[in-house]
Coordinates of C-alpha atoms in Angstrom, one line a residue:
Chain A
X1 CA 139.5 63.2 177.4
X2 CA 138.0 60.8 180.1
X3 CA 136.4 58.0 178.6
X4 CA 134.0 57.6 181.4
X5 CA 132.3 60.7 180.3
X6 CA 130.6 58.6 178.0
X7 CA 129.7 56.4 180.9
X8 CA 127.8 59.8 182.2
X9 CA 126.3 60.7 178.9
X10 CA 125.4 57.5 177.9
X11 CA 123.2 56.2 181.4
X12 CA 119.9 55.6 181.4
X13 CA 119.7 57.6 184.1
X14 CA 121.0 61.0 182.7
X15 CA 118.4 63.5 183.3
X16 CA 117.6 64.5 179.7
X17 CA 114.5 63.2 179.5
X18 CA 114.7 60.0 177.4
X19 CA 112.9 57.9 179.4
X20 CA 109.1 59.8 178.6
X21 CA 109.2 58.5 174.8
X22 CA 109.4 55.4 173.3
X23 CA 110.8 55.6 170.2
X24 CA 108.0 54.4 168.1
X25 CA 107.6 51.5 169.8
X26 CA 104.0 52.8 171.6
X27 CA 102.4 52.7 168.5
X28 CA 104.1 50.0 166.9
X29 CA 102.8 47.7 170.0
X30 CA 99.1 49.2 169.4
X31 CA 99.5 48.5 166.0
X32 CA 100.0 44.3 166.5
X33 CA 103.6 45.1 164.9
X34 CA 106.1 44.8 167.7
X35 CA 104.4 41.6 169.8
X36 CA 107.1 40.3 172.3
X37 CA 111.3 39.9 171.8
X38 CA 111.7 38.7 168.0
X39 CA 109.4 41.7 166.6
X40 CA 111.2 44.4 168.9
X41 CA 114.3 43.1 167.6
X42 CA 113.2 43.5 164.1
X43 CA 111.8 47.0 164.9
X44 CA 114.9 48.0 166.8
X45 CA 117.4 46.6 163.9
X46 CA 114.9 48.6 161.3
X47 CA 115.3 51.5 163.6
X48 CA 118.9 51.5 164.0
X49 CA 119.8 51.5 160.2
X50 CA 117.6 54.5 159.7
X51 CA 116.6 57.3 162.5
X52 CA 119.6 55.9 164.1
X53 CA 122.0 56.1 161.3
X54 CA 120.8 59.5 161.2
X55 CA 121.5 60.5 164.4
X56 CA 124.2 58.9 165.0
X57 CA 126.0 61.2 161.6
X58 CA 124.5 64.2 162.7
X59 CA 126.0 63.9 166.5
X60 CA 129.4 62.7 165.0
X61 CA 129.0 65.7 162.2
X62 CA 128.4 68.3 165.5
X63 CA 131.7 66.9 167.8
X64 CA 133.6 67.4 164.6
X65 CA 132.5 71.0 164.2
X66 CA 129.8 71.5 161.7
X67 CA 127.6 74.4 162.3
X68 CA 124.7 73.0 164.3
X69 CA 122.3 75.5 162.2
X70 CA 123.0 74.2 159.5
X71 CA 123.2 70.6 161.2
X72 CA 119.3 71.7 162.7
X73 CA 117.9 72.1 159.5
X74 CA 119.5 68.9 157.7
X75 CA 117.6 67.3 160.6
X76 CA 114.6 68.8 159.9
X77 CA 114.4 67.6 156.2
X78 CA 115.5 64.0 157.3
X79 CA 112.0 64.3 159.8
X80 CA 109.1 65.1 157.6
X81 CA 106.6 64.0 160.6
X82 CA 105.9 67.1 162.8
X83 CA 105.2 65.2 166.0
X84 CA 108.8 63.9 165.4
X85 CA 110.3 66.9 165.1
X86 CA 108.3 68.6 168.3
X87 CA 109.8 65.4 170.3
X88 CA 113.3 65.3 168.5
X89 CA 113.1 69.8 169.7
X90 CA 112.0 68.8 173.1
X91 CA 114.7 65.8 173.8
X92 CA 117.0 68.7 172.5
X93 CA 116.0 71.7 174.8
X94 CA 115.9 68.7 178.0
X95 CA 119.4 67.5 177.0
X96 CA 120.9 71.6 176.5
X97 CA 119.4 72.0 180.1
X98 CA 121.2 68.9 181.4
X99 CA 124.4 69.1 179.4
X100 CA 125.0 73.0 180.4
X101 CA 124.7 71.9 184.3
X102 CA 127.0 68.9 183.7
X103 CA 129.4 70.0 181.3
X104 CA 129.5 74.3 181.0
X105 CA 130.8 75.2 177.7
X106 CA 130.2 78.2 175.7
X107 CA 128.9 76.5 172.4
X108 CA 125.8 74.5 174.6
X109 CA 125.2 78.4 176.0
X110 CA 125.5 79.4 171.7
X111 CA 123.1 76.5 171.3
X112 CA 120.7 77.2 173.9
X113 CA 120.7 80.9 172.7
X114 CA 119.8 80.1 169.0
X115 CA 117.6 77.1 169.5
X116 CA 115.2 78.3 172.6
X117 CA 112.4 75.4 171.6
X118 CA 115.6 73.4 171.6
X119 CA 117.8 71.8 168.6
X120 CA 117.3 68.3 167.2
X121 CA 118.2 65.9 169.9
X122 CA 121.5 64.3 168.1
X123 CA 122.6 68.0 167.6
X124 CA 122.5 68.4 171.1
X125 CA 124.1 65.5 171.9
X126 CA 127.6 66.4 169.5
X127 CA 127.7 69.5 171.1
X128 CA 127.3 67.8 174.6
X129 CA 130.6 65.4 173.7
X130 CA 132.4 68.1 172.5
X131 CA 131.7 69.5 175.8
X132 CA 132.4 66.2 177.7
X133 CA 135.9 66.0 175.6
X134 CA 134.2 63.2 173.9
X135 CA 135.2 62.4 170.1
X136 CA 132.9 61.9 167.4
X137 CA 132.8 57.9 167.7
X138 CA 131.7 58.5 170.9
X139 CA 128.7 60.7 170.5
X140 CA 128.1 58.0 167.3
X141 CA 127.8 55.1 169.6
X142 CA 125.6 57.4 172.1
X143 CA 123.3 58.1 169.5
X144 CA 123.1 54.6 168.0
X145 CA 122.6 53.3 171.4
X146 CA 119.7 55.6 172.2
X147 CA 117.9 54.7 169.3
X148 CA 117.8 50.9 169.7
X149 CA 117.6 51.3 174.2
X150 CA 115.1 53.7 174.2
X151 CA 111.8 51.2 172.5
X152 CA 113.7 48.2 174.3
X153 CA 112.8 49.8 177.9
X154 CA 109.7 51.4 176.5
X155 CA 108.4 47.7 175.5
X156 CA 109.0 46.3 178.7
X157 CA 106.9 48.5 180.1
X158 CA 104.1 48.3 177.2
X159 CA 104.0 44.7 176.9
X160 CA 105.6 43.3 180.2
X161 CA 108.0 42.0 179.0
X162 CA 110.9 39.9 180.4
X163 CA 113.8 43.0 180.8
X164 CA 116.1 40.0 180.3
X165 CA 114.6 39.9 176.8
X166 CA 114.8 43.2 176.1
X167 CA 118.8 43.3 177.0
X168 CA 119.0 40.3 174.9
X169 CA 117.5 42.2 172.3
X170 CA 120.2 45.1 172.7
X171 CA 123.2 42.6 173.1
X172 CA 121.8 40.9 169.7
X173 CA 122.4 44.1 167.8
X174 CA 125.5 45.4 169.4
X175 CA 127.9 44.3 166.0
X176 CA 125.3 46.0 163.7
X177 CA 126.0 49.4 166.4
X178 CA 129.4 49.0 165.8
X179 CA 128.9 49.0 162.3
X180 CA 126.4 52.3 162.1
X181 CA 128.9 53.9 165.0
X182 CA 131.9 53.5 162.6
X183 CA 129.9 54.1 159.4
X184 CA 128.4 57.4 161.1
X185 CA 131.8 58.9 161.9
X186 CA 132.8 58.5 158.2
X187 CA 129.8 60.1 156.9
X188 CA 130.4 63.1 159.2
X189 CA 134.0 63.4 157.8
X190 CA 132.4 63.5 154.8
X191 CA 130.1 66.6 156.2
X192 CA 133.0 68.5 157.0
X193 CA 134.1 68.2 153.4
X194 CA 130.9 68.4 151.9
X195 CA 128.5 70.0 153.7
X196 CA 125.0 68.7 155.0
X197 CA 123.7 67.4 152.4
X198 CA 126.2 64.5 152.6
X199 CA 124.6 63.4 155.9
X200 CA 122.8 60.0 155.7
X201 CA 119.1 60.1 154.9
X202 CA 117.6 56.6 155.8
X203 CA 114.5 56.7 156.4
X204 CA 111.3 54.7 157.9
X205 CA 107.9 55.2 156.6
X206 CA 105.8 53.0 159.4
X207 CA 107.7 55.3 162.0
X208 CA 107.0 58.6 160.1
X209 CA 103.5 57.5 160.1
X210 CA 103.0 55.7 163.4
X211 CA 104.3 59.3 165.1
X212 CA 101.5 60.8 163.2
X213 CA 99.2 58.2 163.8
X214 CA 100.4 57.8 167.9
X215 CA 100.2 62.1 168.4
X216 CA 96.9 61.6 167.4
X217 CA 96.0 59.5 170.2
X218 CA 93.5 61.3 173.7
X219 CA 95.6 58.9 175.8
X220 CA 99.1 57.5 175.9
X221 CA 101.9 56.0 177.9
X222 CA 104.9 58.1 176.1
X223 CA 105.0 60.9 174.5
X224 CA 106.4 59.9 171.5
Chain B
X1 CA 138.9 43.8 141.7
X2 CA 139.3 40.3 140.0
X3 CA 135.8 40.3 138.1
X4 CA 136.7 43.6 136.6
X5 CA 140.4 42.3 135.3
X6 CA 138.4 39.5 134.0
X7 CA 135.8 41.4 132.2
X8 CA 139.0 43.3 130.4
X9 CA 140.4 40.3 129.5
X10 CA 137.3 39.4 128.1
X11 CA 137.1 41.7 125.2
X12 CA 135.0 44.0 123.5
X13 CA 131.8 42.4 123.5
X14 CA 131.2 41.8 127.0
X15 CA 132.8 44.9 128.1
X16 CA 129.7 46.5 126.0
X17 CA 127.2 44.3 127.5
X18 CA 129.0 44.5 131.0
X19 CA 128.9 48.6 130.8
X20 CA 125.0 48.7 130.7
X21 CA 122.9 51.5 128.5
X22 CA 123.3 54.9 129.1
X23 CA 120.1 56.9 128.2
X24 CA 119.2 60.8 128.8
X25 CA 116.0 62.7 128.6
X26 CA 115.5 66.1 128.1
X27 CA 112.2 68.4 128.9
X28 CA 112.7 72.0 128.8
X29 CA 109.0 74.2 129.0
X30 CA 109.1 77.7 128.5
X31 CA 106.2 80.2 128.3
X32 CA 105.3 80.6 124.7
X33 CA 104.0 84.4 126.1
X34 CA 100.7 83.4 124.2
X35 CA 99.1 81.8 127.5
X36 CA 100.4 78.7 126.9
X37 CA 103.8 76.8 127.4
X38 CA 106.0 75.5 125.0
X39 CA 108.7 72.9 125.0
X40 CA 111.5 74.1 123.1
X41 CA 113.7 70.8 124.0
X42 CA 112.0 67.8 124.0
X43 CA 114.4 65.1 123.5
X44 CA 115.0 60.9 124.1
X45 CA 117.1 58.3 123.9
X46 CA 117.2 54.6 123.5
X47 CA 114.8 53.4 126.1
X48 CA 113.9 56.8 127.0
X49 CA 111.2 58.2 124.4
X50 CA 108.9 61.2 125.1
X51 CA 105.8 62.0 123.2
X52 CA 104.1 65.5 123.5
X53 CA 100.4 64.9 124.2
X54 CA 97.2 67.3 124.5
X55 CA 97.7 69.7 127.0
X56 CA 94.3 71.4 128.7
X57 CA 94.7 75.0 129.0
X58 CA 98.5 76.5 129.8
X59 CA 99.7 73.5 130.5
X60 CA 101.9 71.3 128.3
X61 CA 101.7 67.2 129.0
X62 CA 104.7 65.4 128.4
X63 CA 104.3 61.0 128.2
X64 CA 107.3 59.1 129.0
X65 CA 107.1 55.8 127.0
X66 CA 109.5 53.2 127.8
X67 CA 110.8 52.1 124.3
X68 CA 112.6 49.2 125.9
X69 CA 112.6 47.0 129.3
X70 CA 114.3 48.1 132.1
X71 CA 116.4 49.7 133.4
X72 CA 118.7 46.3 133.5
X73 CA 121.9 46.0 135.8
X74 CA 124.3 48.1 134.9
X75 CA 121.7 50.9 133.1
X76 CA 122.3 54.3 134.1
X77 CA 118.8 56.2 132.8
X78 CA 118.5 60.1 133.4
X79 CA 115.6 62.3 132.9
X80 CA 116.1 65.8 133.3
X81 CA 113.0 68.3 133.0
X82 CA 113.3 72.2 133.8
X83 CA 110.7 74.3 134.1
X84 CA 111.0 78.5 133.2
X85 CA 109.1 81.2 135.0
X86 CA 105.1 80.9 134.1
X87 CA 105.4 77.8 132.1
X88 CA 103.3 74.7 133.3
X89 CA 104.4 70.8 132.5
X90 CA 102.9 67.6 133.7
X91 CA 104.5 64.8 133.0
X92 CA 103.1 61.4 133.2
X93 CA 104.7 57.9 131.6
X94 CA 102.6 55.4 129.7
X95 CA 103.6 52.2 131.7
X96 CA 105.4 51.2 135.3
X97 CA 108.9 51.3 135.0
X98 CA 110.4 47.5 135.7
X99 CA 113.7 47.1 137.7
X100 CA 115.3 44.2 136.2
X101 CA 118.2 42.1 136.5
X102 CA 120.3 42.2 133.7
X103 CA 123.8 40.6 132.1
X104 CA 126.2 43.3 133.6
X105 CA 126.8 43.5 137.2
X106 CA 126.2 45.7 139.8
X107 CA 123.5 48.2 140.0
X108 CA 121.2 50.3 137.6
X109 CA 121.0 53.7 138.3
X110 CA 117.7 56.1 137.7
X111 CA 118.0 59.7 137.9
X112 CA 115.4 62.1 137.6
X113 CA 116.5 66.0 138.2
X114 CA 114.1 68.7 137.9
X115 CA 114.1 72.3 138.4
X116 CA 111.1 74.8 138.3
X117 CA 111.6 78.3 138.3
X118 CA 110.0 81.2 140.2
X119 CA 106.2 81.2 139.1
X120 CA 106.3 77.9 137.1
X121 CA 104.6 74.7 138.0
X122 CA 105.3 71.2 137.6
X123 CA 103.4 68.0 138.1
X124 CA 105.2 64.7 138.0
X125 CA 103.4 61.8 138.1
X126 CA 104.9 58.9 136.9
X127 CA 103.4 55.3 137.3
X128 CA 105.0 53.1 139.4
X129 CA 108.7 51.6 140.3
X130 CA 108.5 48.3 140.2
X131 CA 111.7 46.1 141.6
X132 CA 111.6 42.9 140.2
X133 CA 113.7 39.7 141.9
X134 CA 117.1 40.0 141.3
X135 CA 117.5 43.4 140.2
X136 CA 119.1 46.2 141.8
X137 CA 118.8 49.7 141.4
X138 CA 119.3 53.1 142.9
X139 CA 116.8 55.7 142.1
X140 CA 117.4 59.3 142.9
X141 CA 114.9 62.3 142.6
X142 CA 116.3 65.5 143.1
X143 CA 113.8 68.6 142.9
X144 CA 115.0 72.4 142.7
X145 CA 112.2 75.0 143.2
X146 CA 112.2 78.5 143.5
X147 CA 110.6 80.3 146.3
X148 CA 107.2 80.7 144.5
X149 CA 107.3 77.5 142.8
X150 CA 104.5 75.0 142.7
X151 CA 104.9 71.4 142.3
X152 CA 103.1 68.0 142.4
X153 CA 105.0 65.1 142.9
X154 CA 104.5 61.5 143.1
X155 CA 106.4 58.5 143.7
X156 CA 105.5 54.8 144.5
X157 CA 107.6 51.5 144.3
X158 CA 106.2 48.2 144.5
X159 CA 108.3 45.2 145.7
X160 CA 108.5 42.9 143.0
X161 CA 105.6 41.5 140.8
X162 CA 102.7 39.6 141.7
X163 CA 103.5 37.3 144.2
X164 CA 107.2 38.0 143.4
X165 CA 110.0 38.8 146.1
X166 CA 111.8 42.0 145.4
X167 CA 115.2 43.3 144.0
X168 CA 117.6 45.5 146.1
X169 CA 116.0 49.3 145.7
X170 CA 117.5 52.0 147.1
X171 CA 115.2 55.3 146.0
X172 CA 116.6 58.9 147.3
X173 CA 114.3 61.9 147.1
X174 CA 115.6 65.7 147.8
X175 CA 113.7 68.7 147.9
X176 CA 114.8 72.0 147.8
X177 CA 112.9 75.0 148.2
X178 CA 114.8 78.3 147.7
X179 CA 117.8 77.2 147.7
X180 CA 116.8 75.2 151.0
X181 CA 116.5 71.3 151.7
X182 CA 113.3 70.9 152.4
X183 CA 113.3 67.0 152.4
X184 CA 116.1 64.2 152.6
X185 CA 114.9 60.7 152.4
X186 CA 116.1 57.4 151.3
X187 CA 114.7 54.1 151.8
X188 CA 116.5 50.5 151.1
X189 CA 115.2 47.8 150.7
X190 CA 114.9 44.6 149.5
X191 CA 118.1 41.4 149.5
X192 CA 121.3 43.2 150.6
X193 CA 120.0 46.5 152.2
X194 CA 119.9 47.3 156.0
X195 CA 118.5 44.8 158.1
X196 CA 115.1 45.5 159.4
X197 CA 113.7 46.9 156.6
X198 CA 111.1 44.5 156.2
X199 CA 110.5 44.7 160.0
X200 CA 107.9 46.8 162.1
X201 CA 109.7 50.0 162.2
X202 CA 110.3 50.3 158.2
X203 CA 107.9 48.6 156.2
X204 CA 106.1 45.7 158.3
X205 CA 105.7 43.2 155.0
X206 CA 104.2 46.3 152.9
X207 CA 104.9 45.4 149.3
X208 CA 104.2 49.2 147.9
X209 CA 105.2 52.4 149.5
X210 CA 104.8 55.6 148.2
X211 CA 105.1 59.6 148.6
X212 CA 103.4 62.8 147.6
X213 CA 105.1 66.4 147.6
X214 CA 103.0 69.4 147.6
X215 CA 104.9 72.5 146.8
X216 CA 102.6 75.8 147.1
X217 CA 104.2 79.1 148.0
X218 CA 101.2 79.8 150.3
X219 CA 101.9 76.8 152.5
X220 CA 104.8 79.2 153.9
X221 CA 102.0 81.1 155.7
X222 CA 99.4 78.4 156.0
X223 CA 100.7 74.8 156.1
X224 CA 99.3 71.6 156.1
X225 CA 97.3 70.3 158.9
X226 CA 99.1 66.8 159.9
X227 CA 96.2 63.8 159.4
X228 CA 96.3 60.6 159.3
X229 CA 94.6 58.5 156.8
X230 CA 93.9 55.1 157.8
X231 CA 96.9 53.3 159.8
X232 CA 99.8 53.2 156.8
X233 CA 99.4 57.2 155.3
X234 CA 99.6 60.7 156.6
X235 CA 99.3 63.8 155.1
X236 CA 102.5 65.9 157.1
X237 CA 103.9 69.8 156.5
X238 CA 107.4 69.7 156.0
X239 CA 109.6 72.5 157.3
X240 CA 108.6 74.8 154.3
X241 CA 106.4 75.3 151.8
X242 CA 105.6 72.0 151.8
X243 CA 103.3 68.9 152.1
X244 CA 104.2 65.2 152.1
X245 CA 101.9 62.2 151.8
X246 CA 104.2 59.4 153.1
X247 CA 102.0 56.1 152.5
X248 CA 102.5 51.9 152.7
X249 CA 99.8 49.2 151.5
X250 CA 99.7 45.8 150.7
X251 CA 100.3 46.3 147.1
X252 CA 99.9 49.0 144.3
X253 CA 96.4 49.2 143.3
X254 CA 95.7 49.9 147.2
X255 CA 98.2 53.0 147.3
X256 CA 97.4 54.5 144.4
X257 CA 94.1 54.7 145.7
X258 CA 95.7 56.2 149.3
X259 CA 97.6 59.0 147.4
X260 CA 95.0 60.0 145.4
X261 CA 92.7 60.6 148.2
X262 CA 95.4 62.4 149.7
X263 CA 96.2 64.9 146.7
X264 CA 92.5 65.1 146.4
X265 CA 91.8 66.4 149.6
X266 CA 95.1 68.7 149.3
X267 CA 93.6 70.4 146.3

């Protein structure tokens, strides 16, 4: 495998889409709940040890070769919003488009078959390691990262703020995604023995609803 | 490691006390074939009790009364109800249910599992989980329907007592639908879980949250509209049969209020 491959996957500036959604942290700033640096870290920690915990599995479960169906659908039961799903589908079908130009492989072409609205984002993103001849840690860390970098850039943009901040922010909480990264792999060892329902199922309430609450809105800056 | 060696050394009394209570309660309803249901097992333990109570046409009600405090550290409670084809339980309980710290270490557990069979229907409404300071419990639902099941379900925990920090709560609830997961969650929080749970992305200072599950075989064809009522509930469709009322508030007067506006405008 070449380790910079996750140098490639993991940049900002992979064309998968990222950068249109915020990660909750549009509605979260509307709300008064994320106000400068100290709240978005509290908001990124709380996201990190839920959604991203998630993600992180399911992408760790997917380079290890669990059925992505099956994967899908365990995804779908840990999103109970709908406007999460639609933006978790869409990331997907953006990151199949990207991942099949950058890395061909016959399981993205399986994926992008079965899935034509797209899989679940983190789905995706296994299957795109796998592709890159990344290992399941890696896709882990690529998951856990997105789910913390993703409402750090957003909130500079919401609530100019100071970007030095914001990478503060990030640095702050890089032993807790070290933590979820290793903890993520050894859940999806545990898929492989188990099945889906072993995945982790943490979950956030205020981002559940704030999706709701943010799809709802005539106007806004991200899409999700 | 060494606190157990010591608790063996210990003796008998303490390895009693240590151990926690163990307590099981059994609901079976069946369809008496008379337009009514009956509940051939109806069956408590310990702190678990269950009184039959006036049902209103083919239903049976079911009242859990807690017969003791708790559950303590170290408690492992179970309640297990099954429903048969074209029988209808509700089940309510007399009182919240108090997470407490107790002599034995470690945490309590609280496991509800309930299956409903094709055509049966079950509403559980419980009153609340309350985690009190100090205690620490992990509370798991798990919910088996058949493909033309119907189901009412409600759940709310409140974050310690008046004015009162909470325990460590961990609360899992599955759905399945047809042999399908329908819905995965699990929240932590309080001392000792995740960090960031009391943060802006999780709970935002929100001392109750709670959830309501709408099972209907004709959501399959016609779900849910997603709404959102006020800034801390929605009313979502899961993927299946399904509706979910995920809701915080300040405390547990307020959500109560929330999720019965919800199931109201559900019905």
């Amino acid at each position: 495998m070449s380790r910079a491959a996750l140098l490639v996957l993991a940049d900002g500036r992979f064309p998968a889409g990222g950068h249109a959604h915020s990660g909750g942290a549009e509605a979260a700033v509307k709300a008064g709940r994320v106000t400068g640096a100290a709240s978005l870290e509290d908001f990124c920690r709380g996201r990190l040890h839920t959604a991203g915990r998630v993600a992180a599995a399911l992408a760790a479960a997917a380079v290890l070769g669990v059925d992505p169906v099956e994967l899908d659908a365990a995804a779908d039961a840990r999103t109970p919003s709908p406007a999460l799903r639609t933006a978790a589908r869409k990331l997907g079908r953006q990151l199949t488009r990207a991942a099949r130009a950058t890395w061909p492989s016959d399981e993205l072409d399986a994926l992008a078959r079965e899935f034509p609205k797209g899989a679940h984002q983190p789905v995706v993103l296994g299957l795109t390691a796998r592709a890159a001849g990344l290992g399941a840690v890696d896709a882990a860390y690529c998951a856990a990262y997105e789910s913390v970098s993703g409402p750090a850039s957003a909130t500079v943009r919401l609530l100019s703020l100071d970007p030095f901040e914001a990478t503060g922010v990030l640095a702050r909480l890089a032993p807790e995604l070290d933590r979820v990264a290793d903890r993520a792999v050894e859940d999806a060892r545990c898929v492989v023995d188990e099945g889906a329902d072993a995945l982790p199922a943490a979950s956030a309430p205020l981002l559940e609803i704030g999706a709701e609450v943010h799809a709802g809105w005539g106007v806004r800056l991200f899409a999700s | 490691m060494g606190a157990d060696t010591a608790r063996r050394v210990d003796g008998v009394t303490e390895a009693v006390a240590v151990a926690g209570v163990r307590a099981t309660a059994r609901i079976l309803a069946r369809d008496d074939g008379r337009g009514g249901t009956s509940l051939p097992v109806l069956e408590g333990d310990g702190p678990l009790a269950l009184r039959r109570t006036r049902g209103s046409g083919d239903e049976a009600r079911v009242m859990l009364v807690g017969a003791m405090s708790g559950p303590l550290g170290g408690d492992h409670f179970t309640v297990q109800a099954a429903v048969e084809a074209g029988a209808r339980l509700r089940v309510g309980s007399a009182a919240a249910t108090i997470a407490l710290p107790g002599q034995a270490k470690g945490e309590s557990r609280y496991d509800v599992r309930l299956t409903v069979a094709d055509g049966g229907e079950l509403h559980w409404l419980p009153e609340q989980l309350i985690s009190a300071r100090g205690s620490d419990l992990y509370a798991t639902t798990r919910v088996d329907l058949g493909a033309t099941s119907r189901l009412v379900l409600r759940e709310e925990q409140v974050l310690g007592r008046a004015g009162e920090d909470p325990g460590r709560l961990t609360s899992r609830l599955v759905l399945r639908v047809g042999g399908r997961t329908v819905l995965d969650q699990e929240l932590a929080c309080g001392p000792g879980a995740p960090g960031g749970w009391d943060g802006p992305a999780v709970l935002a200072g929100h001392r109750a949250v709670g959830q309501l599950v709408v099972v209907r075989p004709e959501f399959a064809a016609e779900p849910v509209a997603a709404r959102v009522l006020g800034e801390g509930a929605a009313v979502v469709p899961l993927a299946g049969p399904a509706a979910l009322v995920t809701a915080v508030a300040a405390d547990g007067l307020r959500l109560r209020r929330v999720l019965d506006e919800a199931l109201g405008r559900l019905r």
